[in-house]
Amino acid sequence: MTIRILCDFDGTVTEHDNIIALMKEFAPPAAFEPLKKGVLDRSLSIQSGVGQMFRLLPSDRKQDYVDFLEQRAVIRPGFKTLLAFAKSNRIDFAIVSGGIDFFVQPILKGLLTDEAIYCNGSDFSEETIRIEWPHACDAACNNQCGCCKTSIARKLKQDGDTIIAIGDSVTDFELAKQADHVYARDYLITLCEQHGIPYTPFETFYDIVEHLQTTEVYA
Ligand SMILES: [Mg+2]
Ligand SMILES: [Zn+2]
């Protein structure tokens, strides 16, 4: 029996969405905006939309992209404290992110090993960035998530495990529905309210540590 925290990255660990920031800075708006709109109104799958967005970025500026996002990313307060709390209580902690390895891993460097990070991959050997999907949907999901959070949960979860989901948005909702406990902020709160999914709101990771300490979630 293990307690597993599956935590979103963009808008959850970092205060803002890194893909949006990257595209706004480096992609031609006329090409990016329709893709963003398509993902939001669900006429494009996340996998297709995100894959096409990164095709807008030349591969030879990789270091510019990494530098831009590393300088800009703000980690939500309390993240280190939550990691330390999880470690000392034998809670398994993993990032499940629709972000891309080339910026997720550097931003989390020194905080988490790459093995604890589930995200999309990238190939810079072609003229523009080609996204790789090592955690694509399994047979139980036909959503074309790109990085499929429920598939990862199904793969990791053993009998008796408790899954705790932490997230902020629509891409966390399917996981939230299946989790044993949900910590939600921003739009994920609205979705949980609309669908009657129990959740605990949070603004910083200190809120989550405090709640974990005072509940039976992990007892
Ligand atoms: Mg998010
Ligand atoms: Zn999926």
PDB file of C-alpha atoms and ligand atoms in Angstrom, residues 8-12 17 149 167-169 171-172, ligand 1:
ATOM      1  CA  ASP A   8       0.463  18.704 -12.340  1.00  0.00           C
ATOM      2  CA  PHE A   9       3.248  21.092 -13.400  1.00  0.00           C
ATOM      3  CA  ASP A  10       2.067  24.085 -15.464  1.00  0.00           C
ATOM      4  CA  GLY A  11      -0.096  26.415 -13.397  1.00  0.00           C
ATOM      5  CA  THR A  12       0.321  24.126 -10.395  1.00  0.00           C
ATOM      6  CA  ASP A  17       1.592  28.019 -18.077  1.00  0.00           C
ATOM      7  CA  LYS A 149      -2.524  11.310 -16.633  1.00  0.00           C
ATOM      8  CA  GLY A 167      -3.933  20.278 -10.283  1.00  0.00           C
ATOM      9  CA  ASP A 168      -5.372  23.488 -11.637  1.00  0.00           C
ATOM     10  CA  SER A 169      -7.138  22.917 -14.912  1.00  0.00           C
ATOM     11  CA  THR A 171      -6.171  18.545 -18.168  1.00  0.00           C
ATOM     12  CA  ASP A 172      -6.292  17.383 -14.536  1.00  0.00           C
TER      13      ASP A 172
HETATM   14 MG    MG B   1      -1.908  22.858 -15.173  1.00  0.00          MG
END
